[in-house]
Short mmCIF file of C-alpha atoms and ligand atoms in Angstrom, two decimals:
data_model
loop_
_atom_site.label_atom_id
_atom_site.label_comp_id
_atom_site.label_asym_id
_atom_site.label_seq_id
_atom_site.Cartn_x
_atom_site.Cartn_y
_atom_site.Cartn_z
CA UNK A 190 38.19 10.26 28.17
CA UNK A 191 36.67 10.33 24.77
CA UNK A 192 33.45 9.68 26.80
CA UNK A 193 31.48 12.80 27.13
CA UNK A 194 33.06 14.11 23.69
CA UNK A 195 32.60 13.63 20.22
CA UNK A 196 30.17 12.43 17.84
CA UNK A 197 27.75 9.63 19.31
CA UNK A 198 28.83 7.40 16.67
CA UNK A 199 32.24 6.81 16.99
CA UNK A 200 32.87 7.37 20.73
CA UNK A 201 30.74 6.13 23.47
CA UNK A 202 28.41 8.76 25.08
CA UNK A 203 26.45 6.92 27.63
CA UNK A 204 25.07 10.56 28.25
CA UNK A 205 23.12 10.77 25.41
CA UNK A 206 20.12 8.04 25.05
CA UNK A 207 20.13 5.93 21.88
CA UNK A 208 17.49 4.32 20.29
CA UNK A 209 18.83 1.09 21.01
CA UNK A 210 19.36 1.27 24.54
CA UNK A 211 16.35 2.96 25.70
CA UNK A 212 14.88 -0.41 23.62
CA UNK A 213 16.83 -2.43 25.47
CA UNK A 214 15.68 -0.90 28.67
CA UNK A 215 12.30 -1.17 27.41
CA UNK A 216 12.60 -5.23 27.33
CA UNK A 217 14.18 -5.26 30.95
CA UNK A 218 17.66 -6.02 29.17
CA UNK A 219 21.12 -4.80 30.81
CA UNK A 220 22.97 -3.17 27.90
CA UNK A 221 21.36 0.50 29.11
CA UNK A 222 22.46 3.54 30.89
CA UNK A 223 20.72 6.02 33.46
CA UNK A 224 20.00 8.10 30.63
CA UNK A 225 18.45 5.67 29.00
CA UNK A 226 16.44 4.46 31.26
CA UNK A 227 15.16 7.68 32.27
CA UNK A 228 13.74 8.38 29.23
CA UNK A 229 12.44 4.82 29.02
CA UNK A 230 10.75 5.53 32.01
CA UNK A 231 8.81 8.46 30.73
CA UNK A 232 8.13 6.54 27.73
CA UNK A 233 6.36 3.79 29.85
CA UNK A 234 5.00 6.65 32.30
CA UNK A 235 3.54 8.20 28.85
CA UNK A 236 1.91 5.20 26.98
CA UNK A 237 1.83 1.71 29.57
CA UNK A 238 1.52 -0.28 26.56
CA UNK A 239 4.63 0.57 25.47
CA UNK A 240 5.56 -2.51 28.01
CA UNK A 241 3.49 -5.26 25.45
CA UNK A 242 4.48 -3.04 22.42
CA UNK A 243 8.35 -4.10 22.61
CA UNK A 244 7.93 -7.25 23.45
CA UNK A 245 4.89 -7.85 20.40
CA UNK A 246 7.68 -6.65 18.54
CA UNK A 247 10.57 -9.29 19.28
CA UNK A 248 7.76 -12.03 18.65
CA UNK A 249 6.55 -10.16 15.31
CA UNK A 250 10.43 -10.74 14.48
CA UNK A 251 10.74 -14.13 15.64
CA UNK A 252 7.54 -15.30 13.83
CA UNK A 253 8.71 -13.40 10.26
CA UNK A 254 11.89 -14.70 10.21
CA UNK A 255 10.16 -17.93 10.78
CA UNK A 256 7.98 -17.88 7.94
CA UNK A 257 10.98 -16.50 5.21
CA UNK A 258 13.13 -19.33 6.05
CA UNK A 259 10.87 -22.26 6.94
CA UNK A 260 8.05 -21.34 4.67
CA UNK A 261 9.48 -18.67 1.74
CA UNK A 262 12.74 -20.59 1.74
CA UNK A 263 14.64 -17.33 2.02
CA UNK A 264 18.36 -18.27 3.09
CA UNK A 265 20.28 -14.90 3.25
CA UNK A 266 18.77 -12.16 5.32
CA UNK A 267 19.90 -8.26 5.73
CA UNK A 268 18.41 -7.41 9.27
CA UNK A 269 19.20 -3.59 9.44
CA UNK A 270 18.40 -1.57 12.69
CA UNK A 271 19.54 -5.00 14.68
CA UNK A 272 19.58 -3.71 17.99
CA UNK A 273 21.19 -4.84 21.21
CA UNK A 274 21.68 -8.88 21.76
CA UNK A 275 18.27 -10.27 23.30
CA UNK A 276 16.48 -13.28 23.43
CA UNK A 277 15.87 -14.96 19.74
CA UNK A 278 18.20 -12.86 17.29
CA UNK A 279 17.71 -13.13 13.83
CA UNK A 280 20.89 -15.51 12.94
CA UNK A 281 19.73 -17.61 15.73
CA UNK A 282 15.73 -18.07 14.86
CA UNK A 283 17.19 -18.31 11.03
CA UNK A 284 20.30 -20.74 11.32
CA UNK A 285 18.19 -22.89 14.44
CA UNK A 286 16.03 -23.67 11.07
CA UNK A 287 19.26 -23.97 8.20
CA UNK A 288 22.12 -23.40 9.42
CA UNK A 289 23.37 -22.03 6.29
CA UNK A 290 21.63 -18.80 6.41
CA UNK A 291 23.46 -16.29 5.72
CA UNK A 292 22.30 -12.70 8.22
CA UNK A 293 24.27 -9.75 7.67
CA UNK A 294 23.85 -7.11 10.74
CA UNK A 295 23.75 -3.49 10.35
CA UNK A 296 23.19 -0.97 13.21
CA UNK A 297 25.15 2.93 13.42
CA UNK A 298 25.07 2.87 17.28
CA UNK A 299 28.62 1.66 18.48
CA UNK A 300 27.20 -0.21 21.31
CA UNK A 301 25.15 -2.27 19.41
CA UNK A 302 28.45 -3.14 17.40
CA UNK A 303 30.51 -3.89 20.21
CA UNK A 304 28.18 -6.30 21.60
CA UNK A 305 27.49 -7.60 18.14
CA UNK A 306 30.74 -8.57 17.47
CA UNK A 307 31.26 -10.15 21.03
CA UNK A 308 28.22 -12.25 20.15
CA UNK A 309 28.92 -12.90 16.83
CA UNK A 310 32.58 -14.09 17.42
CA UNK A 311 32.91 -17.31 15.78
CA UNK A 312 29.40 -17.65 14.62
CA UNK A 313 29.45 -18.83 10.73
CA UNK A 314 27.81 -17.31 7.70
CA UNK A 315 27.18 -14.12 9.98
CA UNK A 316 28.82 -10.99 9.71
CA UNK A 317 27.98 -7.26 11.50
CA UNK A 318 28.92 -4.05 9.49
CA UNK A 319 28.11 -0.55 11.03
CA UNK A 320 25.95 1.58 8.85
CA UNK A 321 22.86 3.93 8.52
CA UNK A 322 20.33 3.10 7.13
CA UNK A 323 20.17 6.37 5.31
CA UNK A 324 23.67 5.23 3.32
CA UNK A 325 22.10 2.28 1.41
CA UNK A 326 24.81 2.47 -1.08
CA UNK A 327 27.43 2.30 1.53
CA UNK A 328 25.43 -1.06 3.01
CA UNK A 329 25.49 -2.63 -0.10
CA UNK A 330 28.78 -1.64 -1.08
CA UNK A 331 30.42 -3.23 2.44
CA UNK A 332 33.00 -5.79 1.58
CA UNK A 333 31.42 -7.32 4.82
CA UNK A 334 27.99 -7.55 2.93
CA UNK A 335 29.79 -8.65 -0.44
CA UNK A 336 31.71 -12.20 1.41
CA UNK A 337 28.41 -13.10 2.49
CA UNK A 338 25.41 -11.91 0.19
CA UNK A 339 24.86 -13.60 -3.29
CA UNK A 340 23.30 -10.91 -5.13
CA UNK A 341 21.92 -13.15 -7.90
CA UNK A 342 19.56 -15.21 -5.12
CA UNK A 343 16.45 -13.37 -2.34
CA UNK A 344 17.47 -11.36 0.39
CA UNK A 345 14.80 -10.32 3.11
CA UNK A 346 15.89 -7.27 3.96
CA UNK A 347 14.63 -6.57 7.78
CA UNK A 348 13.29 -2.91 8.27
CA UNK A 349 12.10 -4.07 11.82
CA UNK A 350 11.09 -0.94 14.20
CA UNK A 351 13.57 1.10 12.91
CA UNK A 352 12.28 3.37 10.20
CA UNK A 353 10.38 5.59 12.60
CA UNK A 354 13.74 6.72 13.21
CA UNK A 355 13.93 8.22 9.65
CA UNK A 356 12.32 11.03 9.02
CA UNK A 357 10.32 12.17 5.55
CA UNK A 358 13.17 14.35 4.52
CA UNK A 359 15.93 11.41 4.32
CA UNK A 360 12.89 9.55 2.07
CA UNK A 361 12.00 6.01 3.65
CA UNK A 362 10.65 5.00 0.47
CA UNK A 363 13.86 5.36 -1.42
CA UNK A 364 16.04 3.44 0.72
CA UNK A 365 13.65 0.62 0.54
CA UNK A 366 13.83 1.02 -3.04
CA UNK A 367 17.48 1.17 -3.10
CA UNK A 368 17.88 -1.42 -0.65
CA UNK A 369 15.90 -4.13 -2.97
CA UNK A 370 17.17 -2.99 -5.96
CA UNK A 371 20.09 -5.22 -6.54
CA UNK A 372 18.17 -8.33 -5.49
CA UNK A 373 15.68 -10.37 -7.73
CA UNK A 374 12.16 -10.61 -7.93
CA UNK A 375 10.92 -12.60 -4.99
CA UNK A 376 13.37 -11.18 -2.59
CA UNK A 377 11.15 -9.44 0.79
CA UNK A 378 10.67 -6.61 2.87
CA UNK A 379 9.89 -7.41 6.68
CA UNK A 380 8.32 -3.81 8.27
CA UNK A 381 7.12 -2.69 11.67
CA UNK A 382 6.67 0.87 12.98
CA UNK A 383 5.16 2.63 15.57
CA UNK A 384 2.10 4.49 15.22
CA UNK A 385 0.06 7.30 17.01
CA UNK A 386 -3.20 5.55 15.37
CA UNK A 387 -4.92 3.60 18.49
CA UNK A 388 -2.80 5.84 20.97
CA UNK A 389 -2.71 9.39 20.41
CA UNK A 390 -0.23 9.38 23.84
CA UNK A 391 2.35 7.95 21.23
CA UNK A 392 3.05 11.16 19.47
CA UNK A 393 4.34 12.40 22.88
CA UNK A 394 6.49 9.73 23.18
CA UNK A 395 7.90 10.18 20.03
CA UNK A 396 8.79 13.76 21.24
CA UNK A 397 10.69 12.34 24.31
CA UNK A 398 13.38 11.27 21.63
CA UNK A 399 13.88 14.95 20.54
CA UNK A 400 16.92 14.17 23.62
CA UNK A 401 18.06 11.11 22.07
CA UNK A 402 20.35 10.28 19.54
CA UNK A 403 17.73 9.89 16.76
CA UNK A 404 14.32 11.34 16.30
CA UNK A 405 11.60 9.67 16.31
CA UNK A 406 8.25 9.90 13.64
CA UNK A 407 5.10 8.15 14.06
CA UNK A 408 3.29 7.59 10.89
CA UNK A 409 -0.46 6.51 10.10
CA UNK A 410 -1.74 3.11 8.45
CA UNK A 411 -1.52 5.12 5.29
CA UNK A 412 1.76 6.57 5.12
CA UNK A 413 3.23 2.89 6.46
CA UNK A 414 0.91 1.59 3.52
CA UNK A 415 2.94 3.88 1.08
CA UNK A 416 5.94 2.71 2.55
CA UNK A 417 5.52 -0.53 0.67
CA UNK A 418 3.37 0.22 -2.64
CA UNK A 419 4.38 -1.25 -5.13
CA UNK A 420 5.28 -4.88 -3.42
CA UNK A 421 2.65 -7.53 -3.10
CA UNK A 422 2.02 -8.23 0.64
CA UNK A 423 2.40 -11.58 2.06
CA UNK A 424 -0.71 -12.64 3.84
CA UNK A 425 -2.60 -11.15 6.03
CA UNK A 426 -1.12 -7.55 4.75
CA UNK A 427 -0.35 -4.92 6.83
CA UNK A 428 -1.65 -5.33 10.04
CA UNK A 429 -1.39 -4.72 14.24
CA UNK A 430 1.70 -6.82 15.39
CA UNK A 431 -0.50 -9.74 16.65
CA UNK A 432 -2.19 -9.87 13.92
CA UNK A 433 0.51 -11.02 11.78
CA UNK A 434 0.14 -14.99 11.90
CA UNK A 435 0.25 -15.70 15.46
CA UNK A 436 1.46 -18.21 17.13
CA UNK A 437 -0.63 -20.37 19.90
CA UNK A 438 1.40 -18.00 22.09
CA UNK A 439 0.79 -14.70 20.81
CA UNK A 440 -1.53 -12.37 23.14
CA UNK A 441 -3.10 -9.05 22.40
CA UNK A 442 -5.58 -10.10 20.16
CA UNK A 443 -8.61 -9.13 21.27
CA UNK A 444 -7.00 -5.52 21.53
CA UNK A 445 -4.68 -5.46 18.86
CA UNK A 446 -3.77 -1.56 18.84
CA UNK A 447 -2.28 -1.50 22.22
CA UNK A 448 0.72 -3.61 20.39
CA UNK A 449 1.19 0.84 19.01
CA UNK A 450 2.45 -1.11 16.17
CA UNK A 451 1.98 -2.19 12.25
CA UNK A 452 3.89 -4.77 10.79
CA UNK A 453 4.25 -6.41 6.89
CA UNK A 454 6.15 -8.74 5.46
CA UNK A 455 6.51 -7.79 1.14
CA UNK A 456 7.42 -9.56 -2.07
CA UNK A 457 9.46 -7.85 -4.76
CA UNK A 458 7.75 -8.27 -8.08
C1 SAM B 1462 13.59 -0.18 18.62
S1 SAM B 1462 15.37 -0.69 17.75
C2 SAM B 1462 15.04 -2.44 16.84
C3 SAM B 1462 15.69 -3.35 17.01
C4 SAM B 1462 15.57 -5.01 16.19
N1 SAM B 1462 15.02 -4.73 14.99
C5 SAM B 1462 14.03 -5.37 17.17
O1 SAM B 1462 12.71 -4.83 16.19
O2 SAM B 1462 13.86 -5.67 17.69
C6 SAM B 1462 16.27 0.35 16.59
C7 SAM B 1462 17.80 0.09 15.86
O3 SAM B 1462 17.86 1.02 14.85
C8 SAM B 1462 19.05 1.36 14.92
N2 SAM B 1462 18.83 2.49 14.41
C9 SAM B 1462 18.46 3.59 14.40
N3 SAM B 1462 18.11 4.39 13.44
C10 SAM B 1462 19.51 3.67 12.48
C11 SAM B 1462 20.12 4.39 11.22
N4 SAM B 1462 19.84 5.71 10.85
N5 SAM B 1462 20.69 3.77 11.12
C12 SAM B 1462 21.13 2.31 11.29
N6 SAM B 1462 20.76 2.30 12.69
C13 SAM B 1462 20.00 2.59 13.27
C14 SAM B 1462 19.46 1.39 16.59
O4 SAM B 1462 20.85 2.01 16.89
C15 SAM B 1462 18.82 0.22 17.03
O5 SAM B 1462 19.39 -0.55 17.37
#
């Protein structure tokens, strides 16, 4: 009967919508509850392009992981803001190319943790740790991470559709620096970030999350650019999601702003 009581990060609170479950509902997943679906419906009613935006985000994530492992030679990935399991999870894409890839997942949502532990049971070279992105020191000190990642080799830090849940007061740029700091040059950062630049209604969408476990902060292109300043941007740089190394199946290239989201892969000097 802990349900409906207590801290959402520790107890099961289906009554409070959470970003992971709202996103799952937007993707047509099954790991969400009426409170999450109510917000997802309002998101779609306020800005219908959200439907394609979240799907473009998953496709960008898969393309970026494929690039990192198959082309850039990265063999360890730190995916913060894992989300609920869906098609083409990071370890499946990475280990599908090279089973030796080591993947550490991090999320602060206990429902994500439950599903991740279930999914990863018996999977080699993969771990889930529950932490908040705002505590990079705790993430990097976690024994589960330290048991898997080699700090002497490059890592790819994935912050895909998570930094818009971090307000400026929590210093997103400082968080990126602290996460990359212990890893060598040639490490990577993958970022996707929702904006209101193409669709002003996204500011209203962001407001819908005031009732959720986390607020939502859209940023402009310049603000997202500032988050990766000092890193070398991999071609084609900071672009709308479908424009980032599109594949034969990538849609929306005629109207890329409908993805509502910028994407970038950057390399530590
Ligand atoms: C929109 S989902 C993105 C999932 C996945 N990265 C993707 O792009 O498909 C955002 C995820 O970030 C997690 N998240 C949000 N704020 C967080 C924080 N401060 N610390 C850790 N995880 C957080 C949520 O629980 C959710 O699973």
